[in-house]
mmCIF file of C-alpha atoms in Angstrom:
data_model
loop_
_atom_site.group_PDB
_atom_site.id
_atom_site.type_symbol
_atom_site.label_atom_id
_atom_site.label_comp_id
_atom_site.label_asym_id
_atom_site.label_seq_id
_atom_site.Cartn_x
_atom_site.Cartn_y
_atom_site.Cartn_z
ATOM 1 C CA UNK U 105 -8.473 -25.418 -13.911
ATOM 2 C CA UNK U 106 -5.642 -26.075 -16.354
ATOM 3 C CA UNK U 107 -4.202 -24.286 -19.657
ATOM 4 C CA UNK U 108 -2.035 -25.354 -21.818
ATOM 5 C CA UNK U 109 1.353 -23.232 -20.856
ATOM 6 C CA UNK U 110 1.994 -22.262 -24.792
ATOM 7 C CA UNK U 111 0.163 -20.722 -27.131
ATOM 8 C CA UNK U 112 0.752 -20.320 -31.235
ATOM 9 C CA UNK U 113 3.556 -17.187 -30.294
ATOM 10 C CA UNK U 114 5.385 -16.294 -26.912
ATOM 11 C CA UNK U 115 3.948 -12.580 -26.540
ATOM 12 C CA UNK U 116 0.047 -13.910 -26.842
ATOM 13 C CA UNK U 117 1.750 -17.001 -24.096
ATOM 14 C CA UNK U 118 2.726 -14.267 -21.885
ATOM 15 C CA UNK U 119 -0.110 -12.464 -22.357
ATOM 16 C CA UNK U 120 -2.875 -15.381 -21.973
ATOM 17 C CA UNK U 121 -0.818 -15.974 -17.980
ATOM 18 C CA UNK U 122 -0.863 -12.553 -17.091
ATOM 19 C CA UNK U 123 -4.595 -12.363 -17.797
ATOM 20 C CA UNK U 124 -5.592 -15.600 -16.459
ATOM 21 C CA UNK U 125 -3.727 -14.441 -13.221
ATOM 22 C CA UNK U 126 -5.009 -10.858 -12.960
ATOM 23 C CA UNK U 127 -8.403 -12.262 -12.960
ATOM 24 C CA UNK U 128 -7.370 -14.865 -10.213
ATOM 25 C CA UNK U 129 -6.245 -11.892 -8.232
ATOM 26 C CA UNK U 130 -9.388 -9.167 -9.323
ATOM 27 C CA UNK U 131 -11.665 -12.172 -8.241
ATOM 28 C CA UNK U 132 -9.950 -12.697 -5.077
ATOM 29 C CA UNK U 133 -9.414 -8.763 -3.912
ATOM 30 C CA UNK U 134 -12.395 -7.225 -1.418
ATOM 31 C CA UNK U 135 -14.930 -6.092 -3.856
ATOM 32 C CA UNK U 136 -17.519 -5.202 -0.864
ATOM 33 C CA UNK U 137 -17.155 -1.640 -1.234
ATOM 34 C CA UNK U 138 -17.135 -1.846 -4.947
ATOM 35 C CA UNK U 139 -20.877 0.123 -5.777
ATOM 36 C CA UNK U 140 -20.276 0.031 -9.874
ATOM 37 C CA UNK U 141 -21.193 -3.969 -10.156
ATOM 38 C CA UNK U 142 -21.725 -3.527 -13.890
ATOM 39 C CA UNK U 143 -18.344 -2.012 -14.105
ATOM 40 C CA UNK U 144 -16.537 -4.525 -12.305
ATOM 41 C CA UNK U 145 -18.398 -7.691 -14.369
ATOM 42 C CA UNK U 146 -17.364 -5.780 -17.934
ATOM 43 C CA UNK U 147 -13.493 -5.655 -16.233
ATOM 44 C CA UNK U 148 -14.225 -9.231 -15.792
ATOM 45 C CA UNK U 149 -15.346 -9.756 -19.018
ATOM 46 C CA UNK U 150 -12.757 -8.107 -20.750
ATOM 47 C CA UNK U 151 -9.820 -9.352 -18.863
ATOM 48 C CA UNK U 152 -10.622 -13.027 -20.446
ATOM 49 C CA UNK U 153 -9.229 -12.446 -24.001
ATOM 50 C CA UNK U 154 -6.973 -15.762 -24.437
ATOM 51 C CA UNK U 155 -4.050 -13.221 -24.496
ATOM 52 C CA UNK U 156 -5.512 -11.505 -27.345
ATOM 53 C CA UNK U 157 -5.574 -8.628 -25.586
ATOM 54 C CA UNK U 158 -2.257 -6.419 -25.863
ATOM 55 C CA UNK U 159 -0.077 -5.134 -23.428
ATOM 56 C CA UNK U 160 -1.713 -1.715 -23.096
ATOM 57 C CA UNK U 161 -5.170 -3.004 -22.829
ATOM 58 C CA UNK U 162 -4.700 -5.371 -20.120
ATOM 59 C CA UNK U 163 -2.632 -1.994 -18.554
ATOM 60 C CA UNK U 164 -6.087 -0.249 -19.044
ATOM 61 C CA UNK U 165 -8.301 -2.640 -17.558
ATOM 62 C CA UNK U 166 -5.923 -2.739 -14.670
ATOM 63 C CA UNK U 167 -6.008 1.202 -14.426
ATOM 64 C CA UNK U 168 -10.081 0.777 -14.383
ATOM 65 C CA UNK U 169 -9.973 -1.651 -11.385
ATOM 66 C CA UNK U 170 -7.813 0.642 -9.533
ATOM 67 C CA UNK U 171 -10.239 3.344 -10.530
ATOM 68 C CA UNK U 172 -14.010 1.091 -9.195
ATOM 69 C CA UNK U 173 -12.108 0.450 -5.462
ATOM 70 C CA UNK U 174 -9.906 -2.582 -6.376
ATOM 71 C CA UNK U 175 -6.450 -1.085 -5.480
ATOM 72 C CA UNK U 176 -4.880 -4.109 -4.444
ATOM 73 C CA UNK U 177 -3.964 -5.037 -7.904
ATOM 74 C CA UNK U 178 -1.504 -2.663 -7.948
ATOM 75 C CA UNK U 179 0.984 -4.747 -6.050
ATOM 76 C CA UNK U 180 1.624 -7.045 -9.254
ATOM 77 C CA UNK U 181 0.685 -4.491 -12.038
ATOM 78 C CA UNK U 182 3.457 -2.398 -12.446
ATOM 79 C CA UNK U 183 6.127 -5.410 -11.720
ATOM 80 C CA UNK U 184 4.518 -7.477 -14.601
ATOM 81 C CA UNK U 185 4.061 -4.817 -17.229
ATOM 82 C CA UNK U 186 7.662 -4.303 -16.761
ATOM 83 C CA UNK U 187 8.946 -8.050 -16.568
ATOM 84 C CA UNK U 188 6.228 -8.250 -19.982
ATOM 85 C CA UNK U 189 8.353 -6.023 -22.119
ATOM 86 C CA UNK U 190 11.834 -7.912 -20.699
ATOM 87 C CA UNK U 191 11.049 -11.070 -21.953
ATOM 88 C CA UNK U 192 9.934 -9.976 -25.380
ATOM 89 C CA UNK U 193 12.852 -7.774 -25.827
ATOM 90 C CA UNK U 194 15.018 -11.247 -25.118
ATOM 91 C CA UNK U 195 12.902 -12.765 -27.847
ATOM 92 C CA UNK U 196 11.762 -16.147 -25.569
ATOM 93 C CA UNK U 197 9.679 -18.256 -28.258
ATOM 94 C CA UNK U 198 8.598 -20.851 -25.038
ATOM 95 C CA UNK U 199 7.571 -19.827 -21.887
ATOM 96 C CA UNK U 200 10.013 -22.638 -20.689
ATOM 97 C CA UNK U 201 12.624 -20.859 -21.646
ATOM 98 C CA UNK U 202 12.013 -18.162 -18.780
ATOM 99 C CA UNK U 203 13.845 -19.430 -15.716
ATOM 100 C CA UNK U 204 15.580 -18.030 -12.188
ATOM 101 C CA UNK U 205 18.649 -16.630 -14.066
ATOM 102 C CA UNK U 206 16.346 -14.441 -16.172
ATOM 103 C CA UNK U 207 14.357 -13.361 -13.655
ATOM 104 C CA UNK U 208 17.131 -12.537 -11.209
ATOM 105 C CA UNK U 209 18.736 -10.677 -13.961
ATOM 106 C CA UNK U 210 15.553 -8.346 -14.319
ATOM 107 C CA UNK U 211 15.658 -7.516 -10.582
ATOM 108 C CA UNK U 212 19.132 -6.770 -10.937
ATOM 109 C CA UNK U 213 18.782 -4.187 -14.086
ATOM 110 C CA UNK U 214 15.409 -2.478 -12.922
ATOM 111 C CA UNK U 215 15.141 -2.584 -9.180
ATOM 112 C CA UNK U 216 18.363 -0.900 -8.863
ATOM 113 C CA UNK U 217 17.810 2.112 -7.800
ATOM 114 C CA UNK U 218 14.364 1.249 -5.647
ATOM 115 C CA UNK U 219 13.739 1.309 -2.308
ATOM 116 C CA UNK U 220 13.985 -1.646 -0.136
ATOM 117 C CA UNK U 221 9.775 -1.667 -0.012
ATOM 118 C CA UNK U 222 9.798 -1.560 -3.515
ATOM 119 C CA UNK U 223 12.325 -4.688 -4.510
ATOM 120 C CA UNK U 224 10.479 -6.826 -2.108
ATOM 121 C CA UNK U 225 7.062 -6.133 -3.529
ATOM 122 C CA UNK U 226 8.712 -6.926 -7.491
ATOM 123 C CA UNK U 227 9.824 -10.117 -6.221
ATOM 124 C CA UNK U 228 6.819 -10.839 -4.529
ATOM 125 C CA UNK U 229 4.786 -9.843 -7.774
ATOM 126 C CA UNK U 230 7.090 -12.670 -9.652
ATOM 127 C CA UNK U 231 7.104 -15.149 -7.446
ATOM 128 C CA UNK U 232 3.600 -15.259 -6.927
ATOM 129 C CA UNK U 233 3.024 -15.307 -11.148
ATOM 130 C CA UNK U 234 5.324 -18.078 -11.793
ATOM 131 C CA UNK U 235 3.581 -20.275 -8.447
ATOM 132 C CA UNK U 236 0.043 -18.991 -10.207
ATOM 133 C CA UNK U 237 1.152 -20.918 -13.775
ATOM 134 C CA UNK U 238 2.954 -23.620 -12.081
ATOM 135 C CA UNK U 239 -0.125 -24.858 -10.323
ATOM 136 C CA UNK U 240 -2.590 -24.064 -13.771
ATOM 137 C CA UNK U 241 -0.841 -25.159 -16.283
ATOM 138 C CA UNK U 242 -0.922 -27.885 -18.442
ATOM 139 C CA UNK U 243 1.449 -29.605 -21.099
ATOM 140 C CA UNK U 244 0.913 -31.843 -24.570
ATOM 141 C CA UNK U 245 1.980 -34.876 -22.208
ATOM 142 C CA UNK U 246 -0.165 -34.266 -19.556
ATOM 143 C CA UNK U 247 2.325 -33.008 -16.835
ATOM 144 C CA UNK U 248 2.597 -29.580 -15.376
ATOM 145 C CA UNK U 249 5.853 -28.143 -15.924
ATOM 146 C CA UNK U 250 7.437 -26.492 -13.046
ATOM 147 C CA UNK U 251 9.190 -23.452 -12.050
ATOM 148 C CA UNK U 252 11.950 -23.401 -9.574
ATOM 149 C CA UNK U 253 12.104 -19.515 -8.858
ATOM 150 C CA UNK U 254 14.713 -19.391 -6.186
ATOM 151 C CA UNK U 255 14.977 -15.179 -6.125
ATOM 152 C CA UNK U 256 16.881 -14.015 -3.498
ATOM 153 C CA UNK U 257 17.644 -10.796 -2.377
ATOM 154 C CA UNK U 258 20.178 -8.538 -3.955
ATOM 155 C CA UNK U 259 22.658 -7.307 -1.540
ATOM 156 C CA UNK U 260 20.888 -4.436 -1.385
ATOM 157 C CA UNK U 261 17.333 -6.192 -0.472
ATOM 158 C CA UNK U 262 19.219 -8.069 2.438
ATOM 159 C CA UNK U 263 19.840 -4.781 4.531
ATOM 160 C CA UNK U 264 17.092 -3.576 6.643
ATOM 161 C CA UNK U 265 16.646 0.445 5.789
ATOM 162 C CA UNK U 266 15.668 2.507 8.264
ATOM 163 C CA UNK U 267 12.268 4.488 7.393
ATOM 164 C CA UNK U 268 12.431 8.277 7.762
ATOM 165 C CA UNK U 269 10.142 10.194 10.569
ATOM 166 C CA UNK U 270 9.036 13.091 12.038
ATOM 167 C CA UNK U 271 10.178 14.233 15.793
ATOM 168 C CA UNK U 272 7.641 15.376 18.030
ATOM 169 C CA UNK U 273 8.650 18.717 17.563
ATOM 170 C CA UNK U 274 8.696 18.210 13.768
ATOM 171 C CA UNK U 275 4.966 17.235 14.020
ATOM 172 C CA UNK U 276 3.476 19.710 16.058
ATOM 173 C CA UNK U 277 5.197 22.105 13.739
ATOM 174 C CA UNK U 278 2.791 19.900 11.230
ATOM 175 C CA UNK U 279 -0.153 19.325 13.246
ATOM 176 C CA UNK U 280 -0.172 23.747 13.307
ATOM 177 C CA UNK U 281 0.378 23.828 9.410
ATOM 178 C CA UNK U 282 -2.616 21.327 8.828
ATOM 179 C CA UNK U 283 -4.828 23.158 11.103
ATOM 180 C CA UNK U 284 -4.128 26.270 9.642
ATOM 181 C CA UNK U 285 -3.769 24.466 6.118
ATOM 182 C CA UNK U 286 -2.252 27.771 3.939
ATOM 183 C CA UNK U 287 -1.961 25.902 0.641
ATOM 184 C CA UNK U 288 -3.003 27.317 -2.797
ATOM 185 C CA UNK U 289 -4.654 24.172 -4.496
ATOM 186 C CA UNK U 290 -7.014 24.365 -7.135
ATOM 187 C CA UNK U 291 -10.265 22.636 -6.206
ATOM 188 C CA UNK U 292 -10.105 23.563 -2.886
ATOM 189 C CA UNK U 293 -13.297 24.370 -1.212
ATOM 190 C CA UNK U 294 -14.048 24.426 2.633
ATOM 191 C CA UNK U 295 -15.736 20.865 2.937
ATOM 192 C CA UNK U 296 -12.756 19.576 0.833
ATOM 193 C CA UNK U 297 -10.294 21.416 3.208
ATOM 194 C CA UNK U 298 -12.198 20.048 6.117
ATOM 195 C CA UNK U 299 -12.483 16.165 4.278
ATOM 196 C CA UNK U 300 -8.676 16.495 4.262
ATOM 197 C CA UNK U 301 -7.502 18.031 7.469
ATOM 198 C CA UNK U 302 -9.621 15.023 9.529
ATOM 199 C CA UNK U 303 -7.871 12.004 6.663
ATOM 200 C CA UNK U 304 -4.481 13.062 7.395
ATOM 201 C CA UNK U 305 -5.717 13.816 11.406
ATOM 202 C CA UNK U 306 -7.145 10.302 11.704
ATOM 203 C CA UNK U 307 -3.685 9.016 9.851
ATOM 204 C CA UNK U 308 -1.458 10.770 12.208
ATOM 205 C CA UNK U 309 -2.770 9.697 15.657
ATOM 206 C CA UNK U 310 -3.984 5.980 14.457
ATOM 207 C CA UNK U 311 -0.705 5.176 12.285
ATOM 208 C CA UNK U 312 -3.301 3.600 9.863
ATOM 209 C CA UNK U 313 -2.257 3.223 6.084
ATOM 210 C CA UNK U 314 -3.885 6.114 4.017
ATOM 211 C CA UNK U 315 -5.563 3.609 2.152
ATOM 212 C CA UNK U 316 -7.703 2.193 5.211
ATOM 213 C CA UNK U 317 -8.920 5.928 6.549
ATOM 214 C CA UNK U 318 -9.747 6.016 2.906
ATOM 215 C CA UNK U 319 -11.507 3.183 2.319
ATOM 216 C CA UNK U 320 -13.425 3.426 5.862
ATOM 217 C CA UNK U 321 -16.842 2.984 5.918
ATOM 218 C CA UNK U 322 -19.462 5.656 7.337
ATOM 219 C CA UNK U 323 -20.717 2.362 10.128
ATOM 220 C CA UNK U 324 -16.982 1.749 10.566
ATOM 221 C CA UNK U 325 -16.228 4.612 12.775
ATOM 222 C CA UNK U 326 -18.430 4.858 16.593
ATOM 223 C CA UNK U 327 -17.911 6.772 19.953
ATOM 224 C CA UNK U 328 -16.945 5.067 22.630
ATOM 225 C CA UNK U 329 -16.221 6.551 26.118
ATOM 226 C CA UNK U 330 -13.696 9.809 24.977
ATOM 227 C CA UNK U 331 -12.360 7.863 22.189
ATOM 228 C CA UNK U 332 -12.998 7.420 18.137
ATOM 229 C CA UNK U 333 -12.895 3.730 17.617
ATOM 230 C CA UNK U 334 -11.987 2.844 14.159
ATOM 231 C CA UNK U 335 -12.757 -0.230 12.007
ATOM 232 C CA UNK U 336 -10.083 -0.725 9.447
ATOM 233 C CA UNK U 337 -9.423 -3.371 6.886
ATOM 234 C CA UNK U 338 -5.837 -3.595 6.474
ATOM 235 C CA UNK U 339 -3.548 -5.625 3.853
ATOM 236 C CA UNK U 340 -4.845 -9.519 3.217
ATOM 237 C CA UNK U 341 -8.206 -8.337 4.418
ATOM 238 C CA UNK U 342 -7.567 -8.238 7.953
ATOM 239 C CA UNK U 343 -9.834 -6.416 10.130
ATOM 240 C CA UNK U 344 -8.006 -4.720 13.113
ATOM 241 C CA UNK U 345 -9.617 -1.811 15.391
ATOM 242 C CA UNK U 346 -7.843 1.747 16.751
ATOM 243 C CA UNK U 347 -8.744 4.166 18.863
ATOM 244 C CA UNK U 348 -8.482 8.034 19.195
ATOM 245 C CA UNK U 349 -8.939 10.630 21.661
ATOM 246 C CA UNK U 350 -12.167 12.378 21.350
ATOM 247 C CA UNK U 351 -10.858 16.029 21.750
ATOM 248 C CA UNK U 352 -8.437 15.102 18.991
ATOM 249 C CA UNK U 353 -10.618 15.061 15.774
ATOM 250 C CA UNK U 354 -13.561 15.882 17.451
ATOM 251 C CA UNK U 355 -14.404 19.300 15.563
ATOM 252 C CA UNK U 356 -13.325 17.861 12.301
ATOM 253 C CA UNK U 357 -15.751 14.635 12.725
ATOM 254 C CA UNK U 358 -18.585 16.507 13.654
ATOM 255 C CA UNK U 359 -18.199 18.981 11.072
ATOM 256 C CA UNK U 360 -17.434 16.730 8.385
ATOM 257 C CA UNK U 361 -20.320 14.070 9.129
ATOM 258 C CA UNK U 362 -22.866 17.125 8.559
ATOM 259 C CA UNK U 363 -21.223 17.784 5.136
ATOM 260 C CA UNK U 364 -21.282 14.161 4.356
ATOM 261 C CA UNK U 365 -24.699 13.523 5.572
ATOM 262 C CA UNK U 366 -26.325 16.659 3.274
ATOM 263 C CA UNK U 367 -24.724 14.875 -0.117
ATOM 264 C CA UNK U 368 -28.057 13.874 -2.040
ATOM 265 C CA UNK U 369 -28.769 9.673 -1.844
ATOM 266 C CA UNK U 370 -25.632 9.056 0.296
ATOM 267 C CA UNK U 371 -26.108 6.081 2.420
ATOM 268 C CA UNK U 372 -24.220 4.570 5.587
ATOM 269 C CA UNK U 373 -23.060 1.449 3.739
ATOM 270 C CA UNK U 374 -21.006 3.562 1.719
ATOM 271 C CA UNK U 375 -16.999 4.661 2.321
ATOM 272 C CA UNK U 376 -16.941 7.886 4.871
ATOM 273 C CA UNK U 377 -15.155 9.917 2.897
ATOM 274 C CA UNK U 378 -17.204 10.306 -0.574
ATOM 275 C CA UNK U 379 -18.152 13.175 -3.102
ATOM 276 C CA UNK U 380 -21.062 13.800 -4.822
ATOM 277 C CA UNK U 381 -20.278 11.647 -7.124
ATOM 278 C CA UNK U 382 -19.547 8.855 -4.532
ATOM 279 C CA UNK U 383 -15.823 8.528 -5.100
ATOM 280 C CA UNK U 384 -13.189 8.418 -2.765
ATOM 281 C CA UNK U 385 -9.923 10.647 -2.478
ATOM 282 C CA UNK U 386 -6.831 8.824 -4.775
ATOM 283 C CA UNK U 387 -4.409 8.285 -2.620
ATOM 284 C CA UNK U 388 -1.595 9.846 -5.004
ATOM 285 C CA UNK U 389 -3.930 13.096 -3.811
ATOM 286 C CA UNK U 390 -3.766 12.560 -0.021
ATOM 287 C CA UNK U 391 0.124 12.300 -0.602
ATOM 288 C CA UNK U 392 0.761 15.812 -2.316
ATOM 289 C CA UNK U 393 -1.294 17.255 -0.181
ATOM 290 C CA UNK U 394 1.199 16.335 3.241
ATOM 291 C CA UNK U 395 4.135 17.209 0.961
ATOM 292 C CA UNK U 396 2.533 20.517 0.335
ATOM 293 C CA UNK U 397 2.199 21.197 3.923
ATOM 294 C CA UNK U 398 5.163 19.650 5.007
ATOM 295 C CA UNK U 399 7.075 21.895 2.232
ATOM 296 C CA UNK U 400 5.143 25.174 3.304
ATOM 297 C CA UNK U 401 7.092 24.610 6.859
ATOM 298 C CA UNK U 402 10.325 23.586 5.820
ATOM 299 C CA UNK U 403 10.341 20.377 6.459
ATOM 300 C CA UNK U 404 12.189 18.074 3.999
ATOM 301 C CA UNK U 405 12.982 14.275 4.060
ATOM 302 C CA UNK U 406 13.920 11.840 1.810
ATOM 303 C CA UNK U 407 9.913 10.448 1.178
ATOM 304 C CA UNK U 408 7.400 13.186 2.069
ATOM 305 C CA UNK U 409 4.289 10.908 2.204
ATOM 306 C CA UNK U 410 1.457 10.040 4.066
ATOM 307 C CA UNK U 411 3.443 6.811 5.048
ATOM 308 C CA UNK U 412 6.215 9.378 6.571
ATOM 309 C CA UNK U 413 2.959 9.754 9.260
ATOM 310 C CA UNK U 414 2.514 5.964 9.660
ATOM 311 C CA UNK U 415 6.238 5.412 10.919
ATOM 312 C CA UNK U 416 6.315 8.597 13.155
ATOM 313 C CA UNK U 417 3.307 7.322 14.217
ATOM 314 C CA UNK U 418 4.775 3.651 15.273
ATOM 315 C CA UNK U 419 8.566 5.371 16.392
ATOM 316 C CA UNK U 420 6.995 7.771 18.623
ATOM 317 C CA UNK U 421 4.159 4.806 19.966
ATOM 318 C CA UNK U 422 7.561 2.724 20.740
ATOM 319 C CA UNK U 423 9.570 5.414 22.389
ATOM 320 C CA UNK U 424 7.260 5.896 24.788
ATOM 321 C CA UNK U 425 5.984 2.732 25.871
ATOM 322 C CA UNK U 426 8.784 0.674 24.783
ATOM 323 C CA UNK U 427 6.151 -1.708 24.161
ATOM 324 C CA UNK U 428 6.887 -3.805 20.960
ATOM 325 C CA UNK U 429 3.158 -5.637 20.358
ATOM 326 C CA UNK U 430 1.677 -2.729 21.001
ATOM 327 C CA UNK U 431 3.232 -0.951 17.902
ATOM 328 C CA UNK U 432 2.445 -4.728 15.765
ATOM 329 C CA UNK U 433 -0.658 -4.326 16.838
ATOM 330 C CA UNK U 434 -1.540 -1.226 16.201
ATOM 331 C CA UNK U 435 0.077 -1.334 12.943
ATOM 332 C CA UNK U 436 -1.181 -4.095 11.832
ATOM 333 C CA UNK U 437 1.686 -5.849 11.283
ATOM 334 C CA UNK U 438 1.404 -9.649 10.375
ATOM 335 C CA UNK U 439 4.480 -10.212 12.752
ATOM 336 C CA UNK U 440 6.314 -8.721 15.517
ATOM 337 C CA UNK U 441 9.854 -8.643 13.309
ATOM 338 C CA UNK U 442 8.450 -6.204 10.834
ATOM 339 C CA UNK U 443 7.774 -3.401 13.853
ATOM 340 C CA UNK U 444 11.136 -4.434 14.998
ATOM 341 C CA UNK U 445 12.948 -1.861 12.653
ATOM 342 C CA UNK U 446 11.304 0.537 15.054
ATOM 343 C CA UNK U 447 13.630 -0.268 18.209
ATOM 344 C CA UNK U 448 16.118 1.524 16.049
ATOM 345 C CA UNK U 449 14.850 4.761 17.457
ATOM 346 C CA UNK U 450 14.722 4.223 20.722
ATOM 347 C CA UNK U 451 17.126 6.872 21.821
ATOM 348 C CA UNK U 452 17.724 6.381 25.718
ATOM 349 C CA UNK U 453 18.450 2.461 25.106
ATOM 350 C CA UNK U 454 21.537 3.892 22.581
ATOM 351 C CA UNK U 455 22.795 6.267 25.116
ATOM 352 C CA UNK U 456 22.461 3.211 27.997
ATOM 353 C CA UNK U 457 24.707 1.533 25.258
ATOM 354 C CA UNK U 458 27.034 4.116 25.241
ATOM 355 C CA UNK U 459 27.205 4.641 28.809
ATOM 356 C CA UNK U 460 27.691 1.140 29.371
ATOM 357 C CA UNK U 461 30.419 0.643 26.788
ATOM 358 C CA UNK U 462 32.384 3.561 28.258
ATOM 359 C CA UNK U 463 33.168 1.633 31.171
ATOM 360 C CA UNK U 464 35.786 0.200 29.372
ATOM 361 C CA UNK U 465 38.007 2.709 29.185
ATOM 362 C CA UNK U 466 37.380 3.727 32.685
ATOM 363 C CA UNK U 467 38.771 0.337 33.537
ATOM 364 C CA UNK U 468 41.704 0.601 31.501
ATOM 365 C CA UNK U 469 43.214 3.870 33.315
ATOM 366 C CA UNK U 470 43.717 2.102 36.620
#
């Protein structure tokens, strides 16, 4: 369906494209775990104002998405709420006046001082918005006009950086602070201690984002042989499977899956890891949680997340098998050249280099 690309004033313009194309993307995200279906038809509802709707509402009804399940949206929120308040500090009066310059300029002022991750996922945010109007919109003569985003990456964005990770003696140092788990939260009970210890357990030895052991449903996880098998649901909706030793979680499965199974009206088509009120951990939780217990044993790097788990996961998976699909695979990766950054660690192949190179100067003396 078309639009026309202006309406009576730039900001309600802006506005009306950022709606239209949150509800493209709210419409198109997995909504099959999503149990408040009265809540998600009113964010709907309300997210079709004609750009009448200001900034901070739209912000809202994103935030309540988020909130119901829907957590892909963040990828463009955040991006767009920022490039919003650009463009109406440049006083635009046409949204023809936005073009590459512009929007090159914005990466250049607020992606700074973000990491690599980061700068990729603002320019995918943009790119996608401008293709989204460019293909819906509509003008007085009947044409579409069309935007020619060429971004590129900033010097910056065009070097590979290399993610930080735990050595193996690093994590068992972990894997003996999590079992022990001597952190003074508030809110901390012993099913909620247990809930936790297995989430960041199941992260660890599947290198699965936190977000799909969160999101996993109860029929997603079986037994087969001595191994966990694990159904996840990764980015683009991609379904991928991952084992793990029995004897690894074992305890903290069984243990859990009683305390899960006692919460009142609980059924198995619902996520694994639910309250009583149904709701899943946030993920901003999961994350101060592994800082807590990676600060409680002294162990600092530059991003303490559960993500920091995810690429010791995949470096330690390579180092020892030196078997490249086997990390895309297990990763989920889309392609092989994203798990490539993990060859980096690959220790003995660096000291083969440096043996080998050393022959030089062995030459030269005779």
């Amino acid at each position: 369906m078309s639009y026309p690309l202006n309406k009576e004033r730039f900001d309600i313009s802006l506005r009306f494209w950022l709606e239209r194309f949150f509800y493209s993307k709210l419409m198109g995200l997995t909504a099959h775990r999503i149990k408040n279906k009265e809540e998600f038809a009113q964010i709907i509802q309300d997210i079709q104002s004609g750009g009448r709707n200001s900034i901070e509402d739209i912000k809202s009804i994103c935030k309540r998405a988020r909130k119901i399940g829907l957590l892909g949206i963040n990828t463009y929120a955040n991006p767009l709420f920022i490039f919003y308040e650009y463009c109406i500090k440049l006083g635009f009066e046409d949204m023809r006046e936005i073009n590459t310059d512009n929007v090159q300029e914005f990466l250049s002022i607020y992606t700074s001082n973000l990491s690599l991750a980061t700068i990729r996922n603002y320019q995918f945010a943009l790119t996608n918005f401008f293709d989204f109007i460019q293909k819906h919109n509509i003008l007085e003569s009947g044409a579409s006009y069309t935007y020619t985003m060429n971004i590129t990456f900033s010097s910056k964005s065009s070097q590979q950086e290399l993610p930080d990770f735990l050595t193996e003696e690093e994590l068992n140092i972990f894997l003996n602070a999590l079992k022990t788990y001597d952190l003074n939260q508030k809110h901390i009970n012993a099913s909620v201690r247990l809930r936790n210890q297995l989430i960041i357990l199941m992260i660890i030895y599947s290198g699965a984002r936190v977000s799909e052991i969160l999101e996993i449903g109860y029929k997603d996880i079986s037994l087969e042989d001595n191994y966990y098998v694990l159904r996840l649901r990764g980015k683009g909706n991609k379904m991928r499977v991952v084992f793990i030793l029995k004897q690894l979680i074992e305890y903290y499965y069984n243990e859990w899956k009683i305390i899960r199974n006692n919460i009142p009206n609980a059924t198995d088509d619902m996520p694994f890891f639910i309250n009583k009120k149904f709701r899943i951990p946030a993920q901003s939780y999961i994350y101060v949680v592994i800082e807590s217990l990676l600060s409680s044993v002294g162990i600092r790097k530059a991003k303490n997340g559960a993500h920091l788990l995810r690429h010791s996961f995949a470096t330690m998976l390579y180092s020892k098998s030196n078997d490249l699909i086997l990390v895309q695979e297990s990763l989920g990766h889309s392609s092989v050249e994203t798990s490539r950054i993990y060859t980096h660690f690959d220790n003995k192949r660096l000291k083969h280099a440096a043996n080998v190179i050393s022959n030089i100067d062995n030459k030269l003396e005779k």
